[in-house]
PDB file of C-alpha atoms in Angstrom:
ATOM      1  CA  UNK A 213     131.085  88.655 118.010  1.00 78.00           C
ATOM      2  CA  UNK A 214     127.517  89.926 118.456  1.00 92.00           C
ATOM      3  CA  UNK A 215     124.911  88.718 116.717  1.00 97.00           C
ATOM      4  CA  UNK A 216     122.761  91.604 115.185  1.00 97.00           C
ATOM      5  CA  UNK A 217     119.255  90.400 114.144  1.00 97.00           C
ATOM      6  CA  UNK A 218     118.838  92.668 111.467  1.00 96.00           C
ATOM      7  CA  UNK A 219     121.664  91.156 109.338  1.00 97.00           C
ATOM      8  CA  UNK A 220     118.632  88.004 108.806  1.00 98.00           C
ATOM      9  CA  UNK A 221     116.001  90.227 108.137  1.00 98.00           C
ATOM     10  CA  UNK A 222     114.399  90.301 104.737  1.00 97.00           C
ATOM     11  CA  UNK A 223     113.546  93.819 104.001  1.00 95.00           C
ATOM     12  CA  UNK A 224     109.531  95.031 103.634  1.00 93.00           C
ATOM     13  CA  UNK A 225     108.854  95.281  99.567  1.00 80.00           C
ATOM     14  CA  UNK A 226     111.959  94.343  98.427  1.00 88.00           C
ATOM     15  CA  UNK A 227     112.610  91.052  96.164  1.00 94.00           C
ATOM     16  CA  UNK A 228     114.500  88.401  97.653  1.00 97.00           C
ATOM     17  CA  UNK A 229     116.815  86.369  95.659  1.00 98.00           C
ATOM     18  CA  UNK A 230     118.157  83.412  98.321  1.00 98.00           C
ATOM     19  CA  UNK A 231     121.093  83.221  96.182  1.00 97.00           C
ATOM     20  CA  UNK A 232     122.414  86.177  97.759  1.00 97.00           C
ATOM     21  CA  UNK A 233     121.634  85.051 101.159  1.00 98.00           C
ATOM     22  CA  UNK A 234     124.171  82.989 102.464  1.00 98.00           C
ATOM     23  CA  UNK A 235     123.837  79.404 103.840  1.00 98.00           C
ATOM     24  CA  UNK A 236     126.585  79.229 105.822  1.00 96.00           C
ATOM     25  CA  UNK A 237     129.168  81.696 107.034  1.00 90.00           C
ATOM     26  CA  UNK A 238     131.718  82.331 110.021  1.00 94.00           C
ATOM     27  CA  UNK A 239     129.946  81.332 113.056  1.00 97.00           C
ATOM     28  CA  UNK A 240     129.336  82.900 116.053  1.00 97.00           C
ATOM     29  CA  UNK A 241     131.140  80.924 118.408  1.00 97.00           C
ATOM     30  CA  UNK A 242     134.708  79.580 118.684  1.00 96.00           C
ATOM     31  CA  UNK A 243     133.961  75.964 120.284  1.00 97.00           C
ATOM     32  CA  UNK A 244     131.384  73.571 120.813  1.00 97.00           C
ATOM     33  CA  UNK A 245     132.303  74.896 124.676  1.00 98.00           C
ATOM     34  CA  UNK A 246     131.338  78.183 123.861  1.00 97.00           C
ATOM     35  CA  UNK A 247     128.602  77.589 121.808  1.00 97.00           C
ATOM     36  CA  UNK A 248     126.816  75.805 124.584  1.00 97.00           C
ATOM     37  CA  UNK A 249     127.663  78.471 127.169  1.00 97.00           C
ATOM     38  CA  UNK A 250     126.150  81.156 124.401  1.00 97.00           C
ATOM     39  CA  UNK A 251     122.867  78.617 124.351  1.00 97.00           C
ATOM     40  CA  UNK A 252     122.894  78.626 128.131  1.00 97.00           C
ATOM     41  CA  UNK A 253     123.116  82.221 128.393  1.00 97.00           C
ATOM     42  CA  UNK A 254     119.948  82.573 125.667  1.00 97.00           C
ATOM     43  CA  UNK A 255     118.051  79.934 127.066  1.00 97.00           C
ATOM     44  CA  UNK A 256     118.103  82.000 130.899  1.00 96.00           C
ATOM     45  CA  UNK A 257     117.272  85.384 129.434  1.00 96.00           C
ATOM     46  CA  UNK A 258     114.164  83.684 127.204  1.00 96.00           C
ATOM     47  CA  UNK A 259     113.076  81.891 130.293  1.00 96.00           C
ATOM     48  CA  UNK A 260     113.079  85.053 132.359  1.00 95.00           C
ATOM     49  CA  UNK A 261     111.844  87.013 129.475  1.00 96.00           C
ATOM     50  CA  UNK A 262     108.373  84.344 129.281  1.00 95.00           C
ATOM     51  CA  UNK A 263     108.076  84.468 132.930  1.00 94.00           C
ATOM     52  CA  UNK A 264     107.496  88.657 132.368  1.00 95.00           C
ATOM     53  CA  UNK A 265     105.673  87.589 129.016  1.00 96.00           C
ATOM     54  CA  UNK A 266     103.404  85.861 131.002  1.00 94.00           C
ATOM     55  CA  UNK A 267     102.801  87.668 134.464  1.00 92.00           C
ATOM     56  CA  UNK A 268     101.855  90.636 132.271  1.00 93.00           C
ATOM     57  CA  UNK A 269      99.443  89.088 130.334  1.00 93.00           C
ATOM     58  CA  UNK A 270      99.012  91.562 127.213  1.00 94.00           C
ATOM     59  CA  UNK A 271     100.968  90.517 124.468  1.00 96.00           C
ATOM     60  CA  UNK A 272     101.390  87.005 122.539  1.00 97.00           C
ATOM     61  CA  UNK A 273     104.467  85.856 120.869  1.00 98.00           C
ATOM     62  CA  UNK A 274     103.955  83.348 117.052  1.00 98.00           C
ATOM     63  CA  UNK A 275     107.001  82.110 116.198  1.00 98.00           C
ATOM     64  CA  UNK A 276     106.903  80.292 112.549  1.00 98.00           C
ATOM     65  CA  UNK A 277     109.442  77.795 111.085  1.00 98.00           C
ATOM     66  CA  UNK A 278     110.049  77.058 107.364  1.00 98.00           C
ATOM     67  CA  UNK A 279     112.665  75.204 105.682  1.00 98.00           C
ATOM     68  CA  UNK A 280     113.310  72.424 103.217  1.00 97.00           C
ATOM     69  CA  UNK A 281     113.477  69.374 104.620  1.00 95.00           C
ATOM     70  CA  UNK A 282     116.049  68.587 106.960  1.00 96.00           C
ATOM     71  CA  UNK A 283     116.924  72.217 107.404  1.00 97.00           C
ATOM     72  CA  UNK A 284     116.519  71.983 111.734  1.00 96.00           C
ATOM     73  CA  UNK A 285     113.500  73.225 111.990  1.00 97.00           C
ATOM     74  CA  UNK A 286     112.896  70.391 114.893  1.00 96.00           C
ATOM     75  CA  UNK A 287     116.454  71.092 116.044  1.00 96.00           C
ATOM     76  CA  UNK A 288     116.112  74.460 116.634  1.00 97.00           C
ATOM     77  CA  UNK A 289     112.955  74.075 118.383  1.00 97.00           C
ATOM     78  CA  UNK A 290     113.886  71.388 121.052  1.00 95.00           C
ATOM     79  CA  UNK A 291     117.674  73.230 121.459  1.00 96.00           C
ATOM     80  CA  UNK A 292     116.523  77.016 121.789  1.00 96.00           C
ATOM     81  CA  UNK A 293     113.133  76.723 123.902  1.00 94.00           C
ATOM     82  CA  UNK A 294     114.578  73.566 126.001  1.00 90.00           C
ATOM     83  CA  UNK A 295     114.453  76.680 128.662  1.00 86.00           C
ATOM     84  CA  UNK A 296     111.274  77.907 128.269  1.00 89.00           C
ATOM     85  CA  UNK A 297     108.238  76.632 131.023  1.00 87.00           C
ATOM     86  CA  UNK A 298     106.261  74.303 128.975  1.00 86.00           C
ATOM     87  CA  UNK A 299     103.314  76.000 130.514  1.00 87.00           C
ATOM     88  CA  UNK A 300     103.849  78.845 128.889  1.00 89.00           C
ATOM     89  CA  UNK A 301     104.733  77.183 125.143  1.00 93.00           C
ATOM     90  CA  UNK A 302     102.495  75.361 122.569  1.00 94.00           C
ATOM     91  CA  UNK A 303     103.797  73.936 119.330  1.00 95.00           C
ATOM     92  CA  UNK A 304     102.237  72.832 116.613  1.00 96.00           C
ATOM     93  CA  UNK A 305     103.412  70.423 113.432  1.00 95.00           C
ATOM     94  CA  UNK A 306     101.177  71.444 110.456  1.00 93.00           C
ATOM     95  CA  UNK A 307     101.328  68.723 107.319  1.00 86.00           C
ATOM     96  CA  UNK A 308      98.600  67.346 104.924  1.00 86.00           C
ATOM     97  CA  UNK A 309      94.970  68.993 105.713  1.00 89.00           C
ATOM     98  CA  UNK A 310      92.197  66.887 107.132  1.00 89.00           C
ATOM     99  CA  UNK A 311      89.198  66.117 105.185  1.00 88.00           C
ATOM    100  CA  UNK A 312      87.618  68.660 107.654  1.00 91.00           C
ATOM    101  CA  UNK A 313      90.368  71.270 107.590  1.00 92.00           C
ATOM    102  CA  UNK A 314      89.964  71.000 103.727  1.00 89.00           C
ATOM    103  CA  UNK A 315      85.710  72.461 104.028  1.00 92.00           C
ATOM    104  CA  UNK A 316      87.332  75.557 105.481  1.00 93.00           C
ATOM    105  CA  UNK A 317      89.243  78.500 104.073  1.00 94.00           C
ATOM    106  CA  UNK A 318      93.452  78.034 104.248  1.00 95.00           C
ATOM    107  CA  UNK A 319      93.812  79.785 106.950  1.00 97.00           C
ATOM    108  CA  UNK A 320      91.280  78.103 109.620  1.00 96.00           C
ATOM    109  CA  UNK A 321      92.891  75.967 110.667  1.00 96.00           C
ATOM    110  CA  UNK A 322      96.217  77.069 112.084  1.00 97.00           C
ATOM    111  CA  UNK A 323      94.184  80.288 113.497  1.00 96.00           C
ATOM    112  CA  UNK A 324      92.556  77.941 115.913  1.00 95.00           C
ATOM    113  CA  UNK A 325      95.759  76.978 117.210  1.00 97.00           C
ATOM    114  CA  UNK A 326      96.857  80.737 117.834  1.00 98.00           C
ATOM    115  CA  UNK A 327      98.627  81.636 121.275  1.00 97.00           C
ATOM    116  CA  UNK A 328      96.418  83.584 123.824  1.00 96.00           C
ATOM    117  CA  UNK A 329      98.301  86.037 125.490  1.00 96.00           C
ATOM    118  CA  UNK A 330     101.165  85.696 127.907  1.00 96.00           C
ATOM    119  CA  UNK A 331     102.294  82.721 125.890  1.00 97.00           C
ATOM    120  CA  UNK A 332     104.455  81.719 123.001  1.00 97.00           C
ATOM    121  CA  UNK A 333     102.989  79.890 120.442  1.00 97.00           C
ATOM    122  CA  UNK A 334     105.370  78.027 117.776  1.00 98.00           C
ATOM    123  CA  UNK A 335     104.313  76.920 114.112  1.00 98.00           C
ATOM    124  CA  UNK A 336     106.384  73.967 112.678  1.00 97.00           C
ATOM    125  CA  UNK A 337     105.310  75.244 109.342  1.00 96.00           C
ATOM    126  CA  UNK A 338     102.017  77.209 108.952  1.00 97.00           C
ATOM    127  CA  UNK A 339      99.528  78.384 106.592  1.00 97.00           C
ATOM    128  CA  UNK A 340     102.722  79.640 104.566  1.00 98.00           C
ATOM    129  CA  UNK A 341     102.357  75.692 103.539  1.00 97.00           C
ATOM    130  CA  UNK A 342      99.605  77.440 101.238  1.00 97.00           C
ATOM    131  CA  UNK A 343     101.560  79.398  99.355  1.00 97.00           C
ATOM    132  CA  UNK A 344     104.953  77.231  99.024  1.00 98.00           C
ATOM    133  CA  UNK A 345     104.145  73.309  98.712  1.00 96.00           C
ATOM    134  CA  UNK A 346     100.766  74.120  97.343  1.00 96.00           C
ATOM    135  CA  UNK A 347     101.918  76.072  94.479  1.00 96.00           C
ATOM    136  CA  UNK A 348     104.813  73.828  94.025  1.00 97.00           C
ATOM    137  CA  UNK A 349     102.324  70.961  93.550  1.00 95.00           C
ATOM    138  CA  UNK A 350      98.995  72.721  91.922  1.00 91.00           C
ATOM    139  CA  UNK A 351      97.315  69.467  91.869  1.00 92.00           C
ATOM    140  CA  UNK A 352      97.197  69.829  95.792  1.00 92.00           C
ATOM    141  CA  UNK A 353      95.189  73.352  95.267  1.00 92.00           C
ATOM    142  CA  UNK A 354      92.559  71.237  92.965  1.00 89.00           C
ATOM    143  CA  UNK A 355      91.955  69.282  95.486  1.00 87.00           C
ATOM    144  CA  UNK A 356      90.399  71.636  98.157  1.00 90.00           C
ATOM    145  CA  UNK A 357      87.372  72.291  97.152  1.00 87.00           C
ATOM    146  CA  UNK A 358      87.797  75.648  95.472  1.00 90.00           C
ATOM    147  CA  UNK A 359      84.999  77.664  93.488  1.00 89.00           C
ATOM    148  CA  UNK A 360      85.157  77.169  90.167  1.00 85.00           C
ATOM    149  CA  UNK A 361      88.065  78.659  88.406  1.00 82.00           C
ATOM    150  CA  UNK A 362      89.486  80.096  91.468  1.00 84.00           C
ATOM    151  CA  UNK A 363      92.363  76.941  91.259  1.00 78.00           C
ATOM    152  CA  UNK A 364      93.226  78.165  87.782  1.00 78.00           C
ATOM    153  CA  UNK A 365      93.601  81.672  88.486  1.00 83.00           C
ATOM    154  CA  UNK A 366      97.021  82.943  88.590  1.00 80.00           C
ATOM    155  CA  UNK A 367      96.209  85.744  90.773  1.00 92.00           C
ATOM    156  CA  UNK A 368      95.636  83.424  93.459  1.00 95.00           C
ATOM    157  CA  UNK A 369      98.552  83.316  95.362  1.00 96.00           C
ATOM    158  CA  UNK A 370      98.438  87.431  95.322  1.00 96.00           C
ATOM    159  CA  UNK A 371      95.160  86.658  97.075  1.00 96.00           C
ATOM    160  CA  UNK A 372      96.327  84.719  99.892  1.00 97.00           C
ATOM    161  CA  UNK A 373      99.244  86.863 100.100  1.00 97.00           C
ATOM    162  CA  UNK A 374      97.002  89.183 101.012  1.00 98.00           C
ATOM    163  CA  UNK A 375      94.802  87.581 102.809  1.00 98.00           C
ATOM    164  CA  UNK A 376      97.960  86.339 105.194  1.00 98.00           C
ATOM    165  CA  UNK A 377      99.166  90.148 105.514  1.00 98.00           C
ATOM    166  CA  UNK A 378      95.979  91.290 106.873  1.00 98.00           C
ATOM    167  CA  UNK A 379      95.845  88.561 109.308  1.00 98.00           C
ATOM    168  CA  UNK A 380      99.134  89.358 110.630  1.00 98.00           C
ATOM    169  CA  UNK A 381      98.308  92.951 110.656  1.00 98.00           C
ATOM    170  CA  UNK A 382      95.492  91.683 112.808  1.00 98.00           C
ATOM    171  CA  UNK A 383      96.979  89.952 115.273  1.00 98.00           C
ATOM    172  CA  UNK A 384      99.602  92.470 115.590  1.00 98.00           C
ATOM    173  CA  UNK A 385      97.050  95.125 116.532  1.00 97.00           C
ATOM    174  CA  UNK A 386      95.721  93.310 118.961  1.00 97.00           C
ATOM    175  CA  UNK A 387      98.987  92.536 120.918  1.00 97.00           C
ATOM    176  CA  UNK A 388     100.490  89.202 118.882  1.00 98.00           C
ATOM    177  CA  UNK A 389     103.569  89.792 117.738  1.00 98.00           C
ATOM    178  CA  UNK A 390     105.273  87.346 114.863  1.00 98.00           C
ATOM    179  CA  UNK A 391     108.397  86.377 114.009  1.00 98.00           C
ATOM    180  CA  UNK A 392     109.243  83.946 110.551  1.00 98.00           C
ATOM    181  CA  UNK A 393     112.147  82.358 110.572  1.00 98.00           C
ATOM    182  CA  UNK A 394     113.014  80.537 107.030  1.00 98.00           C
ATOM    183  CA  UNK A 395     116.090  78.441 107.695  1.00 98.00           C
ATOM    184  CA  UNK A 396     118.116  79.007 104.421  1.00 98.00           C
ATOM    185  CA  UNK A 397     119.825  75.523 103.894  1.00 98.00           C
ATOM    186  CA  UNK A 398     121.949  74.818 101.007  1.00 98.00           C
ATOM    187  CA  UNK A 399     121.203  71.933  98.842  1.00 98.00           C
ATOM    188  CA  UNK A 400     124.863  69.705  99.381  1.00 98.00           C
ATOM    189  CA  UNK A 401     124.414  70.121 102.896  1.00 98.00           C
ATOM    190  CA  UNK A 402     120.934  68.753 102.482  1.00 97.00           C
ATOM    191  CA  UNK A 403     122.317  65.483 100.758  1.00 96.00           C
ATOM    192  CA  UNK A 404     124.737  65.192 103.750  1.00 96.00           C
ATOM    193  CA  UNK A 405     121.850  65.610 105.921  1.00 95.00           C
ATOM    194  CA  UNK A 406     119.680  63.154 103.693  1.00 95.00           C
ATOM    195  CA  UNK A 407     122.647  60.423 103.429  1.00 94.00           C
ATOM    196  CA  UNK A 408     123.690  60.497 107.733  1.00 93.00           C
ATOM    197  CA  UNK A 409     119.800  60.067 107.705  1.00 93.00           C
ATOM    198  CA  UNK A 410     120.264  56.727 105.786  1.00 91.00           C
ATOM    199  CA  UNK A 411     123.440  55.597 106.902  1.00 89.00           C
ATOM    200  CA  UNK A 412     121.895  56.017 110.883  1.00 88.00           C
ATOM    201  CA  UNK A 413     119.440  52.957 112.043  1.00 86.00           C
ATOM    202  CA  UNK A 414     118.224  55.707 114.756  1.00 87.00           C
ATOM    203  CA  UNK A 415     117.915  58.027 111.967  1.00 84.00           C
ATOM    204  CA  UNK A 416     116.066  56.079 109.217  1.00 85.00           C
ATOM    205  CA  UNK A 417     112.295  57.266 110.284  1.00 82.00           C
ATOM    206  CA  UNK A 418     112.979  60.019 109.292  1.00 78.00           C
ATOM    207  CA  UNK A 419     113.919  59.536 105.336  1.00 81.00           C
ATOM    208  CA  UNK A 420     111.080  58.119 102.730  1.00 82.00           C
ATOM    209  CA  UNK A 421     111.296  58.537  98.785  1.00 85.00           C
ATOM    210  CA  UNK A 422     108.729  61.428  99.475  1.00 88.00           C
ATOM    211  CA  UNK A 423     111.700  63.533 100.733  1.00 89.00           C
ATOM    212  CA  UNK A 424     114.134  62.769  97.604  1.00 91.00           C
ATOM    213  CA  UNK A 425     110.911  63.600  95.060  1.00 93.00           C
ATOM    214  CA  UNK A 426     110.763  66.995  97.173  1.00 95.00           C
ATOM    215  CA  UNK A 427     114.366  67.546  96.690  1.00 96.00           C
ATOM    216  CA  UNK A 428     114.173  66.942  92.891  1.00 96.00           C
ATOM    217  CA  UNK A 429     112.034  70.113  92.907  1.00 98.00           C
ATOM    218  CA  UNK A 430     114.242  72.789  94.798  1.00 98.00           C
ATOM    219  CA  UNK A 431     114.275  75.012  91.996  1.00 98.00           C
ATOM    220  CA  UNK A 432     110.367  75.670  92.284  1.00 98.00           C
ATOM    221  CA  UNK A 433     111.075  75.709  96.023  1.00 98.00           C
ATOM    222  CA  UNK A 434     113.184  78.047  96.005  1.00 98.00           C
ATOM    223  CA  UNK A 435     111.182  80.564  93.608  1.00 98.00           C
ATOM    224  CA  UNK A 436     107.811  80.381  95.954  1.00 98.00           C
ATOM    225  CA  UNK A 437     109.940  80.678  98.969  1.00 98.00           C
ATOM    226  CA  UNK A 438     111.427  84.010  96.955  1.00 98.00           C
ATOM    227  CA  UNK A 439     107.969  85.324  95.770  1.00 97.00           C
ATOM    228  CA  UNK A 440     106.976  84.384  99.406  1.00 98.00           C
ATOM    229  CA  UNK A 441     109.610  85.979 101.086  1.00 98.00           C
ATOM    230  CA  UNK A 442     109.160  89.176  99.456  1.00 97.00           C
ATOM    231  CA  UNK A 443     105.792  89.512  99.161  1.00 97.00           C
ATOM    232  CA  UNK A 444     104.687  88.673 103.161  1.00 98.00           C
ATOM    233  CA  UNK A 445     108.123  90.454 105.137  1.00 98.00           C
ATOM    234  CA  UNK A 446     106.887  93.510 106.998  1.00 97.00           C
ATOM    235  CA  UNK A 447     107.841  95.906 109.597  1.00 96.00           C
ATOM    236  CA  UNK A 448     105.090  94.445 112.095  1.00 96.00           C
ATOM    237  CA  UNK A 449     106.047  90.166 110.827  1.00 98.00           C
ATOM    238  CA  UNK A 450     109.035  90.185 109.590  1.00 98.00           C
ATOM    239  CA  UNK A 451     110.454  87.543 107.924  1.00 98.00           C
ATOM    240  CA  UNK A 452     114.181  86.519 109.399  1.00 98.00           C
ATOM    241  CA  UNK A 453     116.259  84.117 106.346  1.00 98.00           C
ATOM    242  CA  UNK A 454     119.040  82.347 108.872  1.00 98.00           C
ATOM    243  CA  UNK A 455     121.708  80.596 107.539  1.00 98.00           C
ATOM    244  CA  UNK A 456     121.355  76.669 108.172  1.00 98.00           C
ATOM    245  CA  UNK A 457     123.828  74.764 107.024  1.00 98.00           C
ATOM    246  CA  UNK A 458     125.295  75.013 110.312  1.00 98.00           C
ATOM    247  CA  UNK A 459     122.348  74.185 112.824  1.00 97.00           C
ATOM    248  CA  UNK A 460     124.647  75.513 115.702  1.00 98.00           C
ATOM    249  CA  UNK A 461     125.391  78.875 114.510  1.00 98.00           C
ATOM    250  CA  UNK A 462     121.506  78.693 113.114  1.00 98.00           C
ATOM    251  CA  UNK A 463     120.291  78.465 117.299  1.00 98.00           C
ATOM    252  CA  UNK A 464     122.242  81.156 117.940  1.00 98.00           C
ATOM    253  CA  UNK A 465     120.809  83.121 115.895  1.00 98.00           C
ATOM    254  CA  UNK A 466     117.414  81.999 116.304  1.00 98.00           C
ATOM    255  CA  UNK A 467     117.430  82.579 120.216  1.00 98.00           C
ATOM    256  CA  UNK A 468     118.846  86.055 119.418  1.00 98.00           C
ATOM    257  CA  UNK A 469     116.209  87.115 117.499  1.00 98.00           C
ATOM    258  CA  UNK A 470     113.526  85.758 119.956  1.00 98.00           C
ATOM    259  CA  UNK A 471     114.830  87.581 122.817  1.00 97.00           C
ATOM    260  CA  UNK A 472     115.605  91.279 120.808  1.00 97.00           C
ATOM    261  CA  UNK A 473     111.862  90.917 120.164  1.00 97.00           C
ATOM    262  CA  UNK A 474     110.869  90.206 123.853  1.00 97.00           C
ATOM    263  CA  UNK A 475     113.573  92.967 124.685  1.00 96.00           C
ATOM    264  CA  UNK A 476     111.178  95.391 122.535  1.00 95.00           C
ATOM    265  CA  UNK A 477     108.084  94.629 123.902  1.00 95.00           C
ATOM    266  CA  UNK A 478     106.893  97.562 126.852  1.00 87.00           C
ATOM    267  CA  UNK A 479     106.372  94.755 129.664  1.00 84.00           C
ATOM    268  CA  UNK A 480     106.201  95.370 133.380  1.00 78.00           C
ATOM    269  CA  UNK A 481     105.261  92.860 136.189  1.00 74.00           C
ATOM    270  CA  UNK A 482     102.171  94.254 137.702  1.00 68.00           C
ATOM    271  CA  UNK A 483     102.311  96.415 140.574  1.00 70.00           C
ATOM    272  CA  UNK A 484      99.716  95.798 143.529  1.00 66.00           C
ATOM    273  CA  UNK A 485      97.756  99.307 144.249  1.00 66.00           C
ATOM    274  CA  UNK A 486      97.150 100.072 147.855  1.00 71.00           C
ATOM    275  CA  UNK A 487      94.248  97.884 148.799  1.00 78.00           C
ATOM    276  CA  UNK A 488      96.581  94.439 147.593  1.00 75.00           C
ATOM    277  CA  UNK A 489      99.847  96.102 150.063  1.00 75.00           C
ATOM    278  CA  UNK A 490      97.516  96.254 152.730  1.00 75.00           C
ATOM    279  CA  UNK A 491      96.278  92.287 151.708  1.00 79.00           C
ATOM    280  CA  UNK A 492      99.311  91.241 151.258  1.00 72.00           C
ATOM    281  CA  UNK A 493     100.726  92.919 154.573  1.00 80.00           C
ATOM    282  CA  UNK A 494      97.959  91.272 156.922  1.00 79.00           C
ATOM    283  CA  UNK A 495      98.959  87.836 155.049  1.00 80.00           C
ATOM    284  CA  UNK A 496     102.686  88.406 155.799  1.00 84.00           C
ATOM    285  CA  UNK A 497     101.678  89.233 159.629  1.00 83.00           C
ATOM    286  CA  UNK A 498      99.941  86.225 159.605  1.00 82.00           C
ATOM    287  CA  UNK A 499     102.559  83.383 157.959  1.00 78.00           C
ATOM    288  CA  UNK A 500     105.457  85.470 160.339  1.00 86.00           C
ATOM    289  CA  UNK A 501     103.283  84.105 163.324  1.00 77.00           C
TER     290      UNK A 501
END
């Protein structure tokens, strides 16, 4: 069965209610035999597709992660770019601001950690952090240092809406193109998750009483990531909701949509004119010696 990347795509202007997105669903593969040899397969086409990313040198790929905790966010990372040159890949973890990220505006300090071009850059959550914990915990926005009244303004969060649609429009003109993946994970299978978390020694650094506070609050998680969703999907970012309560099926995916939008990008390995043939020729004479 062939996974087609716009079944996950959250439609430009449209409201998104998750409820109508599913969490889980038949997968895409029959075994754990054949899910591995799908991986396999994903994981050669992305490497060759980087290697042309980055002997071309004129476009930049963001890839951006958001979930509720213990969604696979880390999962999908380490299983779908295992294949990838690490060269060629940066990833960075965003969590609680700096005292010196918090004197800038939201958005300063993930842009520093942008990918220049021929590479793929990979947010494990992003300034979208902004918009979702942030307004889930407003006492968070108090704290950064905002003019006054601008925290208490309702029509803030249109604001950096904004303000994150015409950076991406940005980057996009200017050869970065960015793909948002929100891995849509249901809340039993986050219990399950939470509880093998627990009942695993190897596992238990992961779990604090921070994570079961967050989980009280899924309802107002789950209405930012809607007003998110459907205020910041477009044609040129898109926004892709993958079902995650099965983190295999959820790769697949996830390394499907990654290489359709490598597969659309007009990329050539550079052809040497007529003063590098004859270079190159003399060279070759020379090593045949």
């Amino acid at each position: 069965m062939k996974i087609d990347s716009n079944d996950f795509r959250a439609r430009p202007d449209k409201n998104v209610r998750l409820k109508e997105w599913p969490t889980g669903g038949k997968p895409f593969y029959k075994s754990k035999a054949h899910y591995e040899e799908i991986l396999a397969e994903h994981k050669q086409k992305l490497s060759e597709r980087q290697d042309l990313l980055y002997a071309s040198n004129r476009y930049a790929l963001l890839l951006i992660f958001q979930a509720m905790d213990a969604a696979g966010k880390d999962g999908a990372i380490k299983h779908v770019m295992s294949g990838v040159n690490p060269q060629g890949c940066q990833v960075f973890s965003f969590k609680h601001p700096s005292a010196t990220e918090l004197q800038h505006d939201f958005l300063w300090r993930t842009t520093r950690c942008l990918p220049e071009r021929g590479r793929i850059g990979i947010f494990n959550r992003s300034y979208y952090e902004e918009v979702l914990i942030v307004r889930v915990h407003p006492e968070i926005l108090r704290a950064q240092n905002l003019p006054d009244g601008l925290a208490a303004d309702t029509k803030i969060w249109d604001g950096r809406y904004r303000s994150i649609l015409d950076l991406e429009k940005h980057l996009d003109r200017n050869g970065t193109r960015i793909v948002k993946f929100f891995l849509h994970l249901s809340k039993a299978e986050q219990r399950k998750r939470f509880l093998a978390r627990i009942d695993d020694p190897r596992k238990n650094w992961k779990f604090g009483e921070d994570d079961l506070k967050e989980r009280n609050l899924w309802k107002q998680y789950m209405d930012a990531y809607e007003k998110c969703l459907g205020a910041t999907s477009t044609a040129h970012a898109p926004w892709f909701i993958v079902p995650a309560d099965d983190k295999q099926n959820a790769r697949l995916i996830v390394s499907q949509i990654i290489l359709d939008t490598l597969k659309s990008l007009k990329m050539r390995f550079s052809e040497p004119d007529r003063a590098q043939r004859k270079e190159l020729s003399g060279i070759r004479r020379q090593l045949a010696k």
